[in-house]
Amino acid sequence: MKLNRQEKEIVRRKFCSYCIKVLHGEALNYLDELDRQREREVIFSELLQKDLDALYSCDDYDMADYFTVMGRQVPVRDEWISMALKKLPVKKREIILMLYFLNMTEKEIADCLKLVQSTIHYHKDDSLRILRKLME
């Protein structure tokens, strides 16, 4: 069946109209799906901290080495650091543990150990130098 020019134009326009209706319907379906999705989902930044904590769990294996400082057990979870700390002399190890694991200042450590602050600073610097060599 042969169509003349005018009939071809009519078919083309009907097809374009059909395509526009189909695409419009698909756009509406897509927007409806987005609305349904928004109702089901929650943005993490809008969650309360207790709800965030319920979303995950952590296995905490007791794989830390414990060092005793001032009668307290200080856990060191990194095996590499733990091995290096074991090689330090006791006094220097305690100073490093107090500084970096108990978050004490040099002044506080000096008061606890009944030393002057400059001695604590010297031991800290010397300990860090030794640790650097051991861990290289």
CSV table of N, CA, C and O in Angstrom, one decimal:
chain,number,residue,atom,x,y,z
A,1,MET,N,0.8,-1.2,0.0
A,1,MET,CA,0.0,0.0,0.0
A,1,MET,C,0.9,1.2,0.0
A,1,MET,O,1.7,1.4,0.8
A,2,LYS,N,0.6,2.1,-1.0
A,2,LYS,CA,1.4,3.3,-1.2
A,2,LYS,C,0.6,4.4,-0.5
A,2,LYS,O,-0.5,4.6,-0.7
A,3,LEU,N,1.4,5.3,0.3
A,3,LEU,CA,0.8,6.4,0.9
A,3,LEU,C,1.3,7.7,0.2
A,3,LEU,O,2.5,7.7,-0.2
A,4,ASN,N,0.4,8.6,0.0
A,4,ASN,CA,0.8,9.8,-0.6
A,4,ASN,C,1.5,10.7,0.5
A,4,ASN,O,1.5,10.4,1.6
A,5,ARG,N,1.9,11.8,0.1
A,5,ARG,CA,2.7,12.7,0.9
A,5,ARG,C,1.8,13.2,2.1
A,5,ARG,O,2.3,13.2,3.3
A,6,GLN,N,0.6,13.5,1.9
A,6,GLN,CA,-0.3,14.0,3.0
A,6,GLN,C,-0.6,12.9,4.0
A,6,GLN,O,-0.6,13.1,5.2
A,7,GLU,N,-0.8,11.7,3.5
A,7,GLU,CA,-1.1,10.5,4.4
A,7,GLU,C,0.2,10.2,5.2
A,7,GLU,O,0.0,9.9,6.4
A,8,LYS,N,1.3,10.3,4.6
A,8,LYS,CA,2.6,10.1,5.4
A,8,LYS,C,2.7,11.1,6.5
A,8,LYS,O,3.1,10.8,7.6
A,9,GLU,N,2.4,12.3,6.2
A,9,GLU,CA,2.4,13.4,7.2
A,9,GLU,C,1.5,13.1,8.4
A,9,GLU,O,1.8,13.3,9.6
A,10,ILE,N,0.3,12.6,8.1
A,10,ILE,CA,-0.7,12.3,9.1
A,10,ILE,C,-0.2,11.2,10.0
A,10,ILE,O,-0.3,11.2,11.2
A,11,VAL,N,0.4,10.1,9.4
A,11,VAL,CA,0.9,9.0,10.1
A,11,VAL,C,2.1,9.5,11.0
A,11,VAL,O,2.2,9.1,12.2
A,12,ARG,N,2.9,10.3,10.5
A,12,ARG,CA,4.1,10.8,11.2
A,12,ARG,C,3.6,11.6,12.4
A,12,ARG,O,4.1,11.4,13.6
A,13,ARG,N,2.6,12.5,12.3
A,13,ARG,CA,2.1,13.3,13.4
A,13,ARG,C,1.4,12.4,14.5
A,13,ARG,O,1.5,12.6,15.6
A,14,LYS,N,0.7,11.4,14.0
A,14,LYS,CA,0.0,10.5,15.0
A,14,LYS,C,1.1,9.7,15.8
A,14,LYS,O,0.9,9.5,17.0
A,15,PHE,N,2.1,9.3,15.1
A,15,PHE,CA,3.2,8.6,15.8
A,15,PHE,C,3.9,9.5,16.8
A,15,PHE,O,4.2,9.1,17.9
A,16,CYS,N,4.2,10.7,16.4
A,16,CYS,CA,4.8,11.7,17.3
A,16,CYS,C,3.9,11.9,18.5
A,16,CYS,O,4.4,12.0,19.7
A,17,SER,N,2.6,12.1,18.3
A,17,SER,CA,1.7,12.3,19.4
A,17,SER,C,1.7,11.0,20.3
A,17,SER,O,1.7,11.2,21.5
A,18,TYR,N,1.7,9.9,19.7
A,18,TYR,CA,1.7,8.6,20.5
A,18,TYR,C,3.0,8.6,21.4
A,18,TYR,O,3.0,8.2,22.5
A,19,CYS,N,4.1,8.9,20.8
A,19,CYS,CA,5.4,8.9,21.5
A,19,CYS,C,5.4,9.9,22.6
A,19,CYS,O,5.9,9.6,23.7
A,20,ILE,N,4.9,11.0,22.4
A,20,ILE,CA,4.8,12.1,23.5
A,20,ILE,C,4.0,11.6,24.6
A,20,ILE,O,4.3,11.7,25.8
A,21,LYS,N,2.8,10.9,24.3
A,21,LYS,CA,1.9,10.4,25.4
A,21,LYS,C,2.6,9.3,26.2
A,21,LYS,O,2.6,9.3,27.4
A,22,VAL,N,3.3,8.4,25.5
A,22,VAL,CA,4.0,7.3,26.1
A,22,VAL,C,5.1,7.9,27.0
A,22,VAL,O,5.3,7.5,28.2
A,23,LEU,N,5.9,8.8,26.5
A,23,LEU,CA,7.0,9.4,27.3
A,23,LEU,C,6.5,10.2,28.5
A,23,LEU,O,7.1,10.1,29.6
A,24,HIS,N,5.4,10.9,28.3
A,24,HIS,CA,4.8,11.6,29.4
A,24,HIS,C,4.3,10.6,30.5
A,24,HIS,O,4.5,10.8,31.7
A,25,GLY,N,3.7,9.5,30.1
A,25,GLY,CA,3.3,8.5,31.1
A,25,GLY,C,4.4,7.9,31.8
A,25,GLY,O,4.4,7.6,33.0
A,26,GLU,N,5.5,7.6,31.1
A,26,GLU,CA,6.7,7.1,31.7
A,26,GLU,C,7.3,8.1,32.7
A,26,GLU,O,7.8,7.7,33.8
A,27,ALA,N,7.3,9.3,32.4
A,27,ALA,CA,7.8,10.3,33.3
A,27,ALA,C,7.0,10.4,34.6
A,27,ALA,O,7.5,10.5,35.7
A,28,LEU,N,5.7,10.3,34.4
A,28,LEU,CA,4.8,10.3,35.6
A,28,LEU,C,5.1,9.0,36.5
A,28,LEU,O,5.1,9.1,37.7
A,29,ASN,N,5.2,7.9,35.8
A,29,ASN,CA,5.5,6.6,36.6
A,29,ASN,C,6.9,6.8,37.3
A,29,ASN,O,7.0,6.3,38.5
A,30,TYR,N,7.8,7.4,36.7
A,30,TYR,CA,9.1,7.6,37.3
A,30,TYR,C,9.0,8.5,38.5
A,30,TYR,O,9.6,8.2,39.6
A,31,LEU,N,8.3,9.6,38.4
A,31,LEU,CA,8.1,10.5,39.5
A,31,LEU,C,7.3,9.8,40.7
A,31,LEU,O,7.7,10.0,41.8
A,32,ASP,N,6.3,9.0,40.3
A,32,ASP,CA,5.6,8.3,41.4
A,32,ASP,C,6.5,7.3,42.1
A,32,ASP,O,6.5,7.2,43.3
A,33,GLU,N,7.4,6.6,41.3
A,33,GLU,CA,8.4,5.7,41.9
A,33,GLU,C,9.3,6.4,42.9
A,33,GLU,O,9.7,6.0,43.9
A,34,LEU,N,9.8,7.6,42.5
A,34,LEU,CA,10.6,8.4,43.3
A,34,LEU,C,9.9,8.8,44.6
A,34,LEU,O,10.5,8.8,45.7
A,35,ASP,N,8.6,9.2,44.5
A,35,ASP,CA,7.9,9.5,45.7
A,35,ASP,C,7.8,8.3,46.7
A,35,ASP,O,7.9,8.4,47.9
A,36,ARG,N,7.5,7.1,46.1
A,36,ARG,CA,7.4,5.9,46.9
A,36,ARG,C,8.7,5.6,47.6
A,36,ARG,O,8.8,5.2,48.7
A,37,GLN,N,9.8,5.8,46.8
A,37,GLN,CA,11.1,5.5,47.3
A,37,GLN,C,11.5,6.5,48.5
A,37,GLN,O,12.0,6.1,49.5
A,38,ARG,N,11.1,7.8,48.3
A,38,ARG,CA,11.3,8.8,49.4
A,38,ARG,C,10.6,8.4,50.7
A,38,ARG,O,11.1,8.7,51.8
A,39,GLU,N,9.4,7.8,50.5
A,39,GLU,CA,8.6,7.4,51.7
A,39,GLU,C,9.3,6.3,52.5
A,39,GLU,O,9.2,6.2,53.7
A,40,ARG,N,10.0,5.4,51.7
A,40,ARG,CA,10.6,4.2,52.3
A,40,ARG,C,12.0,4.5,52.9
A,40,ARG,O,12.5,3.8,53.8
A,41,GLU,N,12.7,5.4,52.3
A,41,GLU,CA,14.1,5.6,52.6
A,41,GLU,C,14.3,6.8,53.5
A,41,GLU,O,13.6,7.7,53.6
A,42,VAL,N,15.4,6.7,54.3
A,42,VAL,CA,15.8,7.8,55.2
A,42,VAL,C,17.2,8.2,55.0
A,42,VAL,O,18.1,7.3,54.8
A,43,ILE,N,17.5,9.5,54.9
A,43,ILE,CA,18.9,10.0,54.7
A,43,ILE,C,19.7,9.8,56.0
A,43,ILE,O,19.2,10.1,57.1
A,44,PHE,N,20.9,9.3,55.9
A,44,PHE,CA,21.7,9.0,57.1
A,44,PHE,C,21.9,10.2,58.0
A,44,PHE,O,21.9,10.2,59.2
A,45,SER,N,22.0,11.4,57.3
A,45,SER,CA,22.3,12.6,58.1
A,45,SER,C,21.0,13.0,58.9
A,45,SER,O,21.2,13.8,59.9
A,46,GLU,N,19.9,12.5,58.6
A,46,GLU,CA,18.7,12.8,59.4
A,46,GLU,C,18.4,11.8,60.5
A,46,GLU,O,17.5,12.0,61.3
A,47,LEU,N,19.2,10.7,60.6
A,47,LEU,CA,19.0,9.7,61.7
A,47,LEU,C,19.6,10.2,63.0
A,47,LEU,O,20.6,10.9,63.0
A,48,LEU,N,19.0,9.8,64.1
A,48,LEU,CA,19.6,10.1,65.4
A,48,LEU,C,20.8,9.1,65.6
A,48,LEU,O,20.9,8.1,65.0
A,49,GLN,N,21.6,9.5,66.6
A,49,GLN,CA,22.8,8.7,66.8
A,49,GLN,C,22.5,7.3,67.3
A,49,GLN,O,23.1,6.4,66.9
A,50,LYS,N,21.4,7.2,68.1
A,50,LYS,CA,21.1,5.8,68.6
A,50,LYS,C,20.6,4.9,67.4
A,50,LYS,O,20.9,3.7,67.4
A,51,ASP,N,20.0,5.5,66.4
A,51,ASP,CA,19.5,4.8,65.3
A,51,ASP,C,20.7,4.4,64.4
A,51,ASP,O,20.8,3.3,63.8
A,52,LEU,N,21.7,5.3,64.3
A,52,LEU,CA,22.9,5.0,63.5
A,52,LEU,C,23.7,3.9,64.2
A,52,LEU,O,24.2,3.0,63.5
A,53,ASP,N,23.8,3.9,65.5
A,53,ASP,CA,24.5,2.9,66.2
A,53,ASP,C,23.9,1.5,66.0
A,53,ASP,O,24.6,0.5,66.1
A,54,ALA,N,22.6,1.4,65.8
A,54,ALA,CA,21.9,0.2,65.6
A,54,ALA,C,22.1,-0.4,64.2
A,54,ALA,O,21.8,-1.6,64.0
A,55,LEU,N,22.7,0.4,63.3
A,55,LEU,CA,22.8,-0.1,61.9
A,55,LEU,C,24.1,-1.0,61.7
A,55,LEU,O,24.2,-1.6,60.7
A,56,TYR,N,25.0,-1.0,62.7
A,56,TYR,CA,26.2,-1.7,62.5
A,56,TYR,C,26.6,-2.4,63.8
A,56,TYR,O,26.2,-2.0,64.9
A,57,SER,N,27.5,-3.3,63.7
A,57,SER,CA,28.1,-3.9,64.9
A,57,SER,C,29.6,-4.1,64.6
A,57,SER,O,30.0,-4.3,63.5
A,58,CYS,N,30.4,-4.0,65.7
A,58,CYS,CA,31.8,-4.2,65.5
A,58,CYS,C,32.3,-5.3,66.4
A,58,CYS,O,31.9,-5.5,67.5
A,59,ASP,N,33.1,-6.2,65.8
A,59,ASP,CA,33.7,-7.3,66.6
A,59,ASP,C,35.0,-6.7,67.2
A,59,ASP,O,35.9,-6.3,66.5
A,60,ASP,N,35.0,-6.8,68.5
A,60,ASP,CA,36.2,-6.2,69.2
A,60,ASP,C,36.9,-7.4,69.8
A,60,ASP,O,36.6,-7.9,70.9
A,61,TYR,N,37.9,-7.9,69.1
A,61,TYR,CA,38.7,-9.0,69.6
A,61,TYR,C,39.7,-8.5,70.5
A,61,TYR,O,40.3,-7.4,70.3
A,62,ASP,N,40.0,-9.2,71.6
A,62,ASP,CA,40.9,-8.8,72.6
A,62,ASP,C,42.3,-9.1,72.2
A,62,ASP,O,42.9,-10.1,72.7
A,63,MET,N,42.8,-8.4,71.2
A,63,MET,CA,44.1,-8.7,70.6
A,63,MET,C,45.1,-7.6,71.0
A,63,MET,O,46.2,-7.5,70.4
A,64,ALA,N,44.8,-6.9,72.0
A,64,ALA,CA,45.7,-5.8,72.4
A,64,ALA,C,46.7,-6.3,73.5
A,64,ALA,O,46.5,-7.2,74.2
A,65,ASP,N,47.9,-5.7,73.4
A,65,ASP,CA,48.9,-5.9,74.5
A,65,ASP,C,48.6,-4.8,75.6
A,65,ASP,O,48.3,-3.7,75.2
A,66,TYR,N,48.7,-5.2,76.8
A,66,TYR,CA,48.4,-4.3,77.9
A,66,TYR,C,49.7,-3.9,78.6
A,66,TYR,O,50.5,-4.8,78.9
A,67,PHE,N,49.9,-2.6,78.8
A,67,PHE,CA,51.0,-2.1,79.6
A,67,PHE,C,50.5,-1.5,80.8
A,67,PHE,O,49.4,-0.8,80.8
A,68,THR,N,51.1,-1.7,81.9
A,68,THR,CA,50.7,-1.1,83.2
A,68,THR,C,51.5,0.2,83.4
A,68,THR,O,52.7,0.3,83.5
A,69,VAL,N,50.7,1.3,83.6
A,69,VAL,CA,51.2,2.6,83.9
A,69,VAL,C,50.4,3.2,85.0
A,69,VAL,O,49.2,3.3,84.9
A,70,MET,N,51.1,3.6,86.1
A,70,MET,CA,50.4,4.2,87.2
A,70,MET,C,49.3,3.4,87.7
A,70,MET,O,48.2,3.9,88.1
A,71,GLY,N,49.4,2.1,87.7
A,71,GLY,CA,48.4,1.2,88.2
A,71,GLY,C,47.2,1.0,87.2
A,71,GLY,O,46.3,0.3,87.6
A,72,ARG,N,47.3,1.5,86.0
A,72,ARG,CA,46.3,1.4,85.0
A,72,ARG,C,46.7,0.5,83.9
A,72,ARG,O,47.9,0.6,83.5
A,73,GLN,N,45.8,-0.3,83.4
A,73,GLN,CA,46.1,-1.1,82.2
A,73,GLN,C,45.9,-0.2,80.9
A,73,GLN,O,44.8,0.2,80.7
A,74,VAL,N,46.9,-0.1,80.1
A,74,VAL,CA,46.8,0.7,78.9
A,74,VAL,C,46.9,-0.3,77.7
A,74,VAL,O,47.9,-0.9,77.5
A,75,PRO,N,45.8,-0.4,76.9
A,75,PRO,CA,45.8,-1.3,75.8
A,75,PRO,C,46.5,-0.7,74.6
A,75,PRO,O,46.2,0.5,74.3
A,76,VAL,N,47.3,-1.4,73.9
A,76,VAL,CA,47.9,-1.0,72.6
A,76,VAL,C,47.5,-2.0,71.6
A,76,VAL,O,48.0,-3.2,71.7
A,77,ARG,N,46.7,-1.6,70.7
A,77,ARG,CA,46.1,-2.6,69.7
A,77,ARG,C,47.0,-2.9,68.5
A,77,ARG,O,46.9,-3.9,67.9
A,78,ASP,N,47.9,-2.0,68.2
A,78,ASP,CA,48.8,-2.1,67.1
A,78,ASP,C,50.0,-3.0,67.5
A,78,ASP,O,50.8,-2.6,68.3
A,79,GLU,N,50.1,-4.1,66.8
A,79,GLU,CA,51.2,-5.1,67.2
A,79,GLU,C,52.6,-4.5,66.9
A,79,GLU,O,53.5,-4.7,67.7
A,80,TRP,N,52.7,-3.8,65.9
A,80,TRP,CA,54.0,-3.2,65.5
A,80,TRP,C,54.4,-2.2,66.6
A,80,TRP,O,55.6,-2.2,67.0
A,81,ILE,N,53.5,-1.3,67.0
A,81,ILE,CA,53.9,-0.3,68.0
A,81,ILE,C,54.1,-1.0,69.3
A,81,ILE,O,55.0,-0.7,70.1
A,82,SER,N,53.3,-2.0,69.6
A,82,SER,CA,53.5,-2.8,70.9
A,82,SER,C,54.8,-3.4,71.0
A,82,SER,O,55.5,-3.4,72.0
A,83,MET,N,55.3,-4.0,69.9
A,83,MET,CA,56.6,-4.7,69.9
A,83,MET,C,57.7,-3.7,70.1
A,83,MET,O,58.7,-3.9,70.8
A,84,ALA,N,57.6,-2.5,69.5
A,84,ALA,CA,58.6,-1.4,69.6
A,84,ALA,C,58.6,-0.9,71.0
A,84,ALA,O,59.7,-0.6,71.6
A,85,LEU,N,57.4,-0.7,71.6
A,85,LEU,CA,57.4,-0.2,73.0
A,85,LEU,C,58.0,-1.2,74.0
A,85,LEU,O,58.6,-0.8,75.0
A,86,LYS,N,57.9,-2.5,73.8
A,86,LYS,CA,58.5,-3.5,74.6
A,86,LYS,C,60.0,-3.4,74.7
A,86,LYS,O,60.6,-3.8,75.6
A,87,LYS,N,60.6,-2.9,73.6
A,87,LYS,CA,62.0,-2.8,73.5
A,87,LYS,C,62.6,-1.6,74.2
A,87,LYS,O,63.8,-1.5,74.4
A,88,LEU,N,61.7,-0.6,74.6
A,88,LEU,CA,62.1,0.6,75.3
A,88,LEU,C,62.4,0.3,76.7
A,88,LEU,O,61.8,-0.6,77.3
A,89,PRO,N,63.3,1.0,77.4
A,89,PRO,CA,63.4,0.9,78.8
A,89,PRO,C,62.1,1.3,79.5
A,89,PRO,O,61.3,2.1,79.0
A,90,VAL,N,61.9,0.8,80.7
A,90,VAL,CA,60.6,0.9,81.4
A,90,VAL,C,60.2,2.4,81.6
A,90,VAL,O,59.1,2.8,81.3
A,91,LYS,N,61.1,3.2,82.0
A,91,LYS,CA,60.9,4.6,82.3
A,91,LYS,C,60.4,5.4,81.0
A,91,LYS,O,59.5,6.1,81.0
A,92,LYS,N,61.2,5.1,79.9
A,92,LYS,CA,60.8,5.8,78.7
A,92,LYS,C,59.5,5.3,78.1
A,92,LYS,O,58.7,6.0,77.6
A,93,ARG,N,59.2,4.0,78.3
A,93,ARG,CA,58.0,3.4,77.8
A,93,ARG,C,56.8,4.1,78.6
A,93,ARG,O,55.8,4.4,78.0
A,94,GLU,N,57.0,4.2,79.9
A,94,GLU,CA,55.9,4.8,80.7
A,94,GLU,C,55.6,6.2,80.2
A,94,GLU,O,54.5,6.7,80.1
A,95,ILE,N,56.7,7.0,79.9
A,95,ILE,CA,56.5,8.4,79.5
A,95,ILE,C,55.7,8.4,78.2
A,95,ILE,O,54.8,9.2,78.0
A,96,ILE,N,56.1,7.6,77.2
A,96,ILE,CA,55.4,7.6,75.9
A,96,ILE,C,54.0,7.1,76.1
A,96,ILE,O,53.1,7.7,75.5
A,97,LEU,N,53.7,6.1,76.9
A,97,LEU,CA,52.3,5.7,77.2
A,97,LEU,C,51.5,6.8,77.8
A,97,LEU,O,50.3,7.0,77.5
A,98,MET,N,52.1,7.5,78.8
A,98,MET,CA,51.4,8.6,79.4
A,98,MET,C,51.1,9.7,78.5
A,98,MET,O,50.0,10.3,78.4
A,99,LEU,N,52.0,10.0,77.6
A,99,LEU,CA,51.8,11.1,76.7
A,99,LEU,C,50.8,10.8,75.6
A,99,LEU,O,49.9,11.6,75.3
A,100,TYR,N,50.9,9.7,75.0
A,100,TYR,CA,50.1,9.4,73.8
A,100,TYR,C,48.9,8.5,74.0
A,100,TYR,O,48.0,8.5,73.2
A,101,PHE,N,48.9,7.7,75.1
A,101,PHE,CA,47.8,6.8,75.3
A,101,PHE,C,46.9,7.3,76.5
A,101,PHE,O,45.7,7.0,76.5
A,102,LEU,N,47.5,8.0,77.4
A,102,LEU,CA,46.7,8.6,78.5
A,102,LEU,C,46.5,10.1,78.3
A,102,LEU,O,45.8,10.7,79.2
A,103,ASN,N,47.0,10.6,77.2
A,103,ASN,CA,46.8,12.0,76.9
A,103,ASN,C,47.2,13.0,78.0
A,103,ASN,O,46.5,14.0,78.3
A,104,MET,N,48.3,12.7,78.6
A,104,MET,CA,48.8,13.6,79.7
A,104,MET,C,49.8,14.6,79.1
A,104,MET,O,50.5,14.3,78.1
A,105,THR,N,50.0,15.7,79.7
A,105,THR,CA,50.9,16.7,79.3
A,105,THR,C,52.3,16.4,80.0
A,105,THR,O,52.4,15.6,80.9
A,106,GLU,N,53.3,17.0,79.4
A,106,GLU,CA,54.7,16.8,80.0
A,106,GLU,C,54.7,17.3,81.5
A,106,GLU,O,55.3,16.7,82.3
A,107,LYS,N,54.0,18.4,81.8
A,107,LYS,CA,53.9,18.9,83.1
A,107,LYS,C,53.2,17.9,84.1
A,107,LYS,O,53.7,17.7,85.2
A,108,GLU,N,52.1,17.3,83.6
A,108,GLU,CA,51.4,16.3,84.5
A,108,GLU,C,52.3,15.1,84.7
A,108,GLU,O,52.3,14.6,85.8
A,109,ILE,N,53.0,14.7,83.7
A,109,ILE,CA,53.9,13.5,83.9
A,109,ILE,C,55.0,13.8,84.8
A,109,ILE,O,55.3,13.0,85.7
A,110,ALA,N,55.6,15.0,84.7
A,110,ALA,CA,56.6,15.4,85.6
A,110,ALA,C,56.1,15.5,87.1
A,110,ALA,O,56.9,15.0,88.0
A,111,ASP,N,54.9,15.9,87.3
A,111,ASP,CA,54.4,15.9,88.6
A,111,ASP,C,54.2,14.5,89.2
A,111,ASP,O,54.4,14.2,90.3
A,112,CYS,N,53.7,13.6,88.3
A,112,CYS,CA,53.4,12.2,88.7
A,112,CYS,C,54.7,11.5,89.1
A,112,CYS,O,54.8,10.7,90.0
A,113,LEU,N,55.8,11.7,88.2
A,113,LEU,CA,57.0,11.0,88.4
A,113,LEU,C,58.0,11.7,89.3
A,113,LEU,O,59.1,11.3,89.5
A,114,LYS,N,57.6,12.9,89.8
A,114,LYS,CA,58.4,13.8,90.6
A,114,LYS,C,59.8,14.1,89.9
A,114,LYS,O,60.9,13.9,90.5
A,115,LEU,N,59.7,14.5,88.7
A,115,LEU,CA,60.8,14.9,87.9
A,115,LEU,C,60.5,16.3,87.3
A,115,LEU,O,59.4,16.8,87.4
A,116,VAL,N,61.6,16.9,86.8
A,116,VAL,CA,61.4,18.2,86.2
A,116,VAL,C,60.9,18.0,84.7
A,116,VAL,O,61.1,17.0,84.1
A,117,GLN,N,60.2,19.0,84.2
A,117,GLN,CA,59.6,18.9,82.9
A,117,GLN,C,60.6,18.7,81.8
A,117,GLN,O,60.4,18.0,80.8
A,118,SER,N,61.8,19.4,81.9
A,118,SER,CA,62.8,19.2,80.9
A,118,SER,C,63.3,17.8,80.8
A,118,SER,O,63.7,17.3,79.7
A,119,THR,N,63.3,17.1,81.9
A,119,THR,CA,63.8,15.7,81.9
A,119,THR,C,62.7,14.8,81.2
A,119,THR,O,63.1,14.0,80.4
A,120,ILE,N,61.5,15.1,81.4
A,120,ILE,CA,60.4,14.4,80.7
A,120,ILE,C,60.5,14.7,79.2
A,120,ILE,O,60.4,13.8,78.3
A,121,HIS,N,60.8,15.9,78.8
A,121,HIS,CA,60.9,16.3,77.4
A,121,HIS,C,62.1,15.6,76.8
A,121,HIS,O,62.0,15.1,75.7
A,122,TYR,N,63.2,15.5,77.5
A,122,TYR,CA,64.4,14.8,77.0
A,122,TYR,C,64.1,13.3,76.8
A,122,TYR,O,64.4,12.7,75.7
A,123,HIS,N,63.4,12.7,77.8
A,123,HIS,CA,63.1,11.2,77.7
A,123,HIS,C,62.1,11.0,76.5
A,123,HIS,O,62.2,10.0,75.8
A,124,LYS,N,61.2,11.9,76.3
A,124,LYS,CA,60.2,11.8,75.2
A,124,LYS,C,60.9,11.8,73.9
A,124,LYS,O,60.7,11.0,73.0
A,125,ASP,N,61.8,12.8,73.7
A,125,ASP,CA,62.5,13.0,72.4
A,125,ASP,C,63.4,11.8,72.2
A,125,ASP,O,63.4,11.2,71.0
A,126,ASP,N,64.1,11.3,73.2
A,126,ASP,CA,65.0,10.2,73.1
A,126,ASP,C,64.2,8.9,72.7
A,126,ASP,O,64.5,8.1,71.9
A,127,SER,N,63.0,8.7,73.4
A,127,SER,CA,62.2,7.6,73.2
A,127,SER,C,61.6,7.6,71.7
A,127,SER,O,61.6,6.5,71.1
A,128,LEU,N,61.2,8.7,71.3
A,128,LEU,CA,60.7,8.8,69.9
A,128,LEU,C,61.8,8.5,68.9
A,128,LEU,O,61.5,7.8,67.9
A,129,ARG,N,63.0,8.9,69.2
A,129,ARG,CA,64.1,8.7,68.3
A,129,ARG,C,64.4,7.1,68.2
A,129,ARG,O,64.5,6.6,67.2
A,130,ILE,N,64.4,6.5,69.4
A,130,ILE,CA,64.6,5.1,69.5
A,130,ILE,C,63.4,4.3,68.8
A,130,ILE,O,63.7,3.4,68.0
A,131,LEU,N,62.2,4.7,69.0
A,131,LEU,CA,61.1,4.1,68.4
A,131,LEU,C,61.1,4.2,66.8
A,131,LEU,O,60.8,3.3,66.1
A,132,ARG,N,61.6,5.4,66.4
A,132,ARG,CA,61.7,5.6,64.9
A,132,ARG,C,62.7,4.6,64.3
A,132,ARG,O,62.5,4.0,63.3
A,133,LYS,N,63.8,4.4,65.0
A,133,LYS,CA,64.9,3.5,64.5
A,133,LYS,C,64.3,2.1,64.6
A,133,LYS,O,64.6,1.3,63.7
A,134,LEU,N,63.6,1.7,65.6
A,134,LEU,CA,63.1,0.3,65.8
A,134,LEU,C,62.0,0.0,64.7
A,134,LEU,O,61.9,-1.1,64.2
A,135,MET,N,61.3,1.0,64.3
A,135,MET,CA,60.2,0.8,63.4
A,135,MET,C,60.5,1.0,61.9
A,135,MET,O,59.7,0.7,61.1
A,136,GLU,N,61.7,1.4,61.7
A,136,GLU,CA,62.1,1.6,60.3
A,136,GLU,C,62.4,0.3,59.6
A,136,GLU,O,62.8,-0.7,60.1
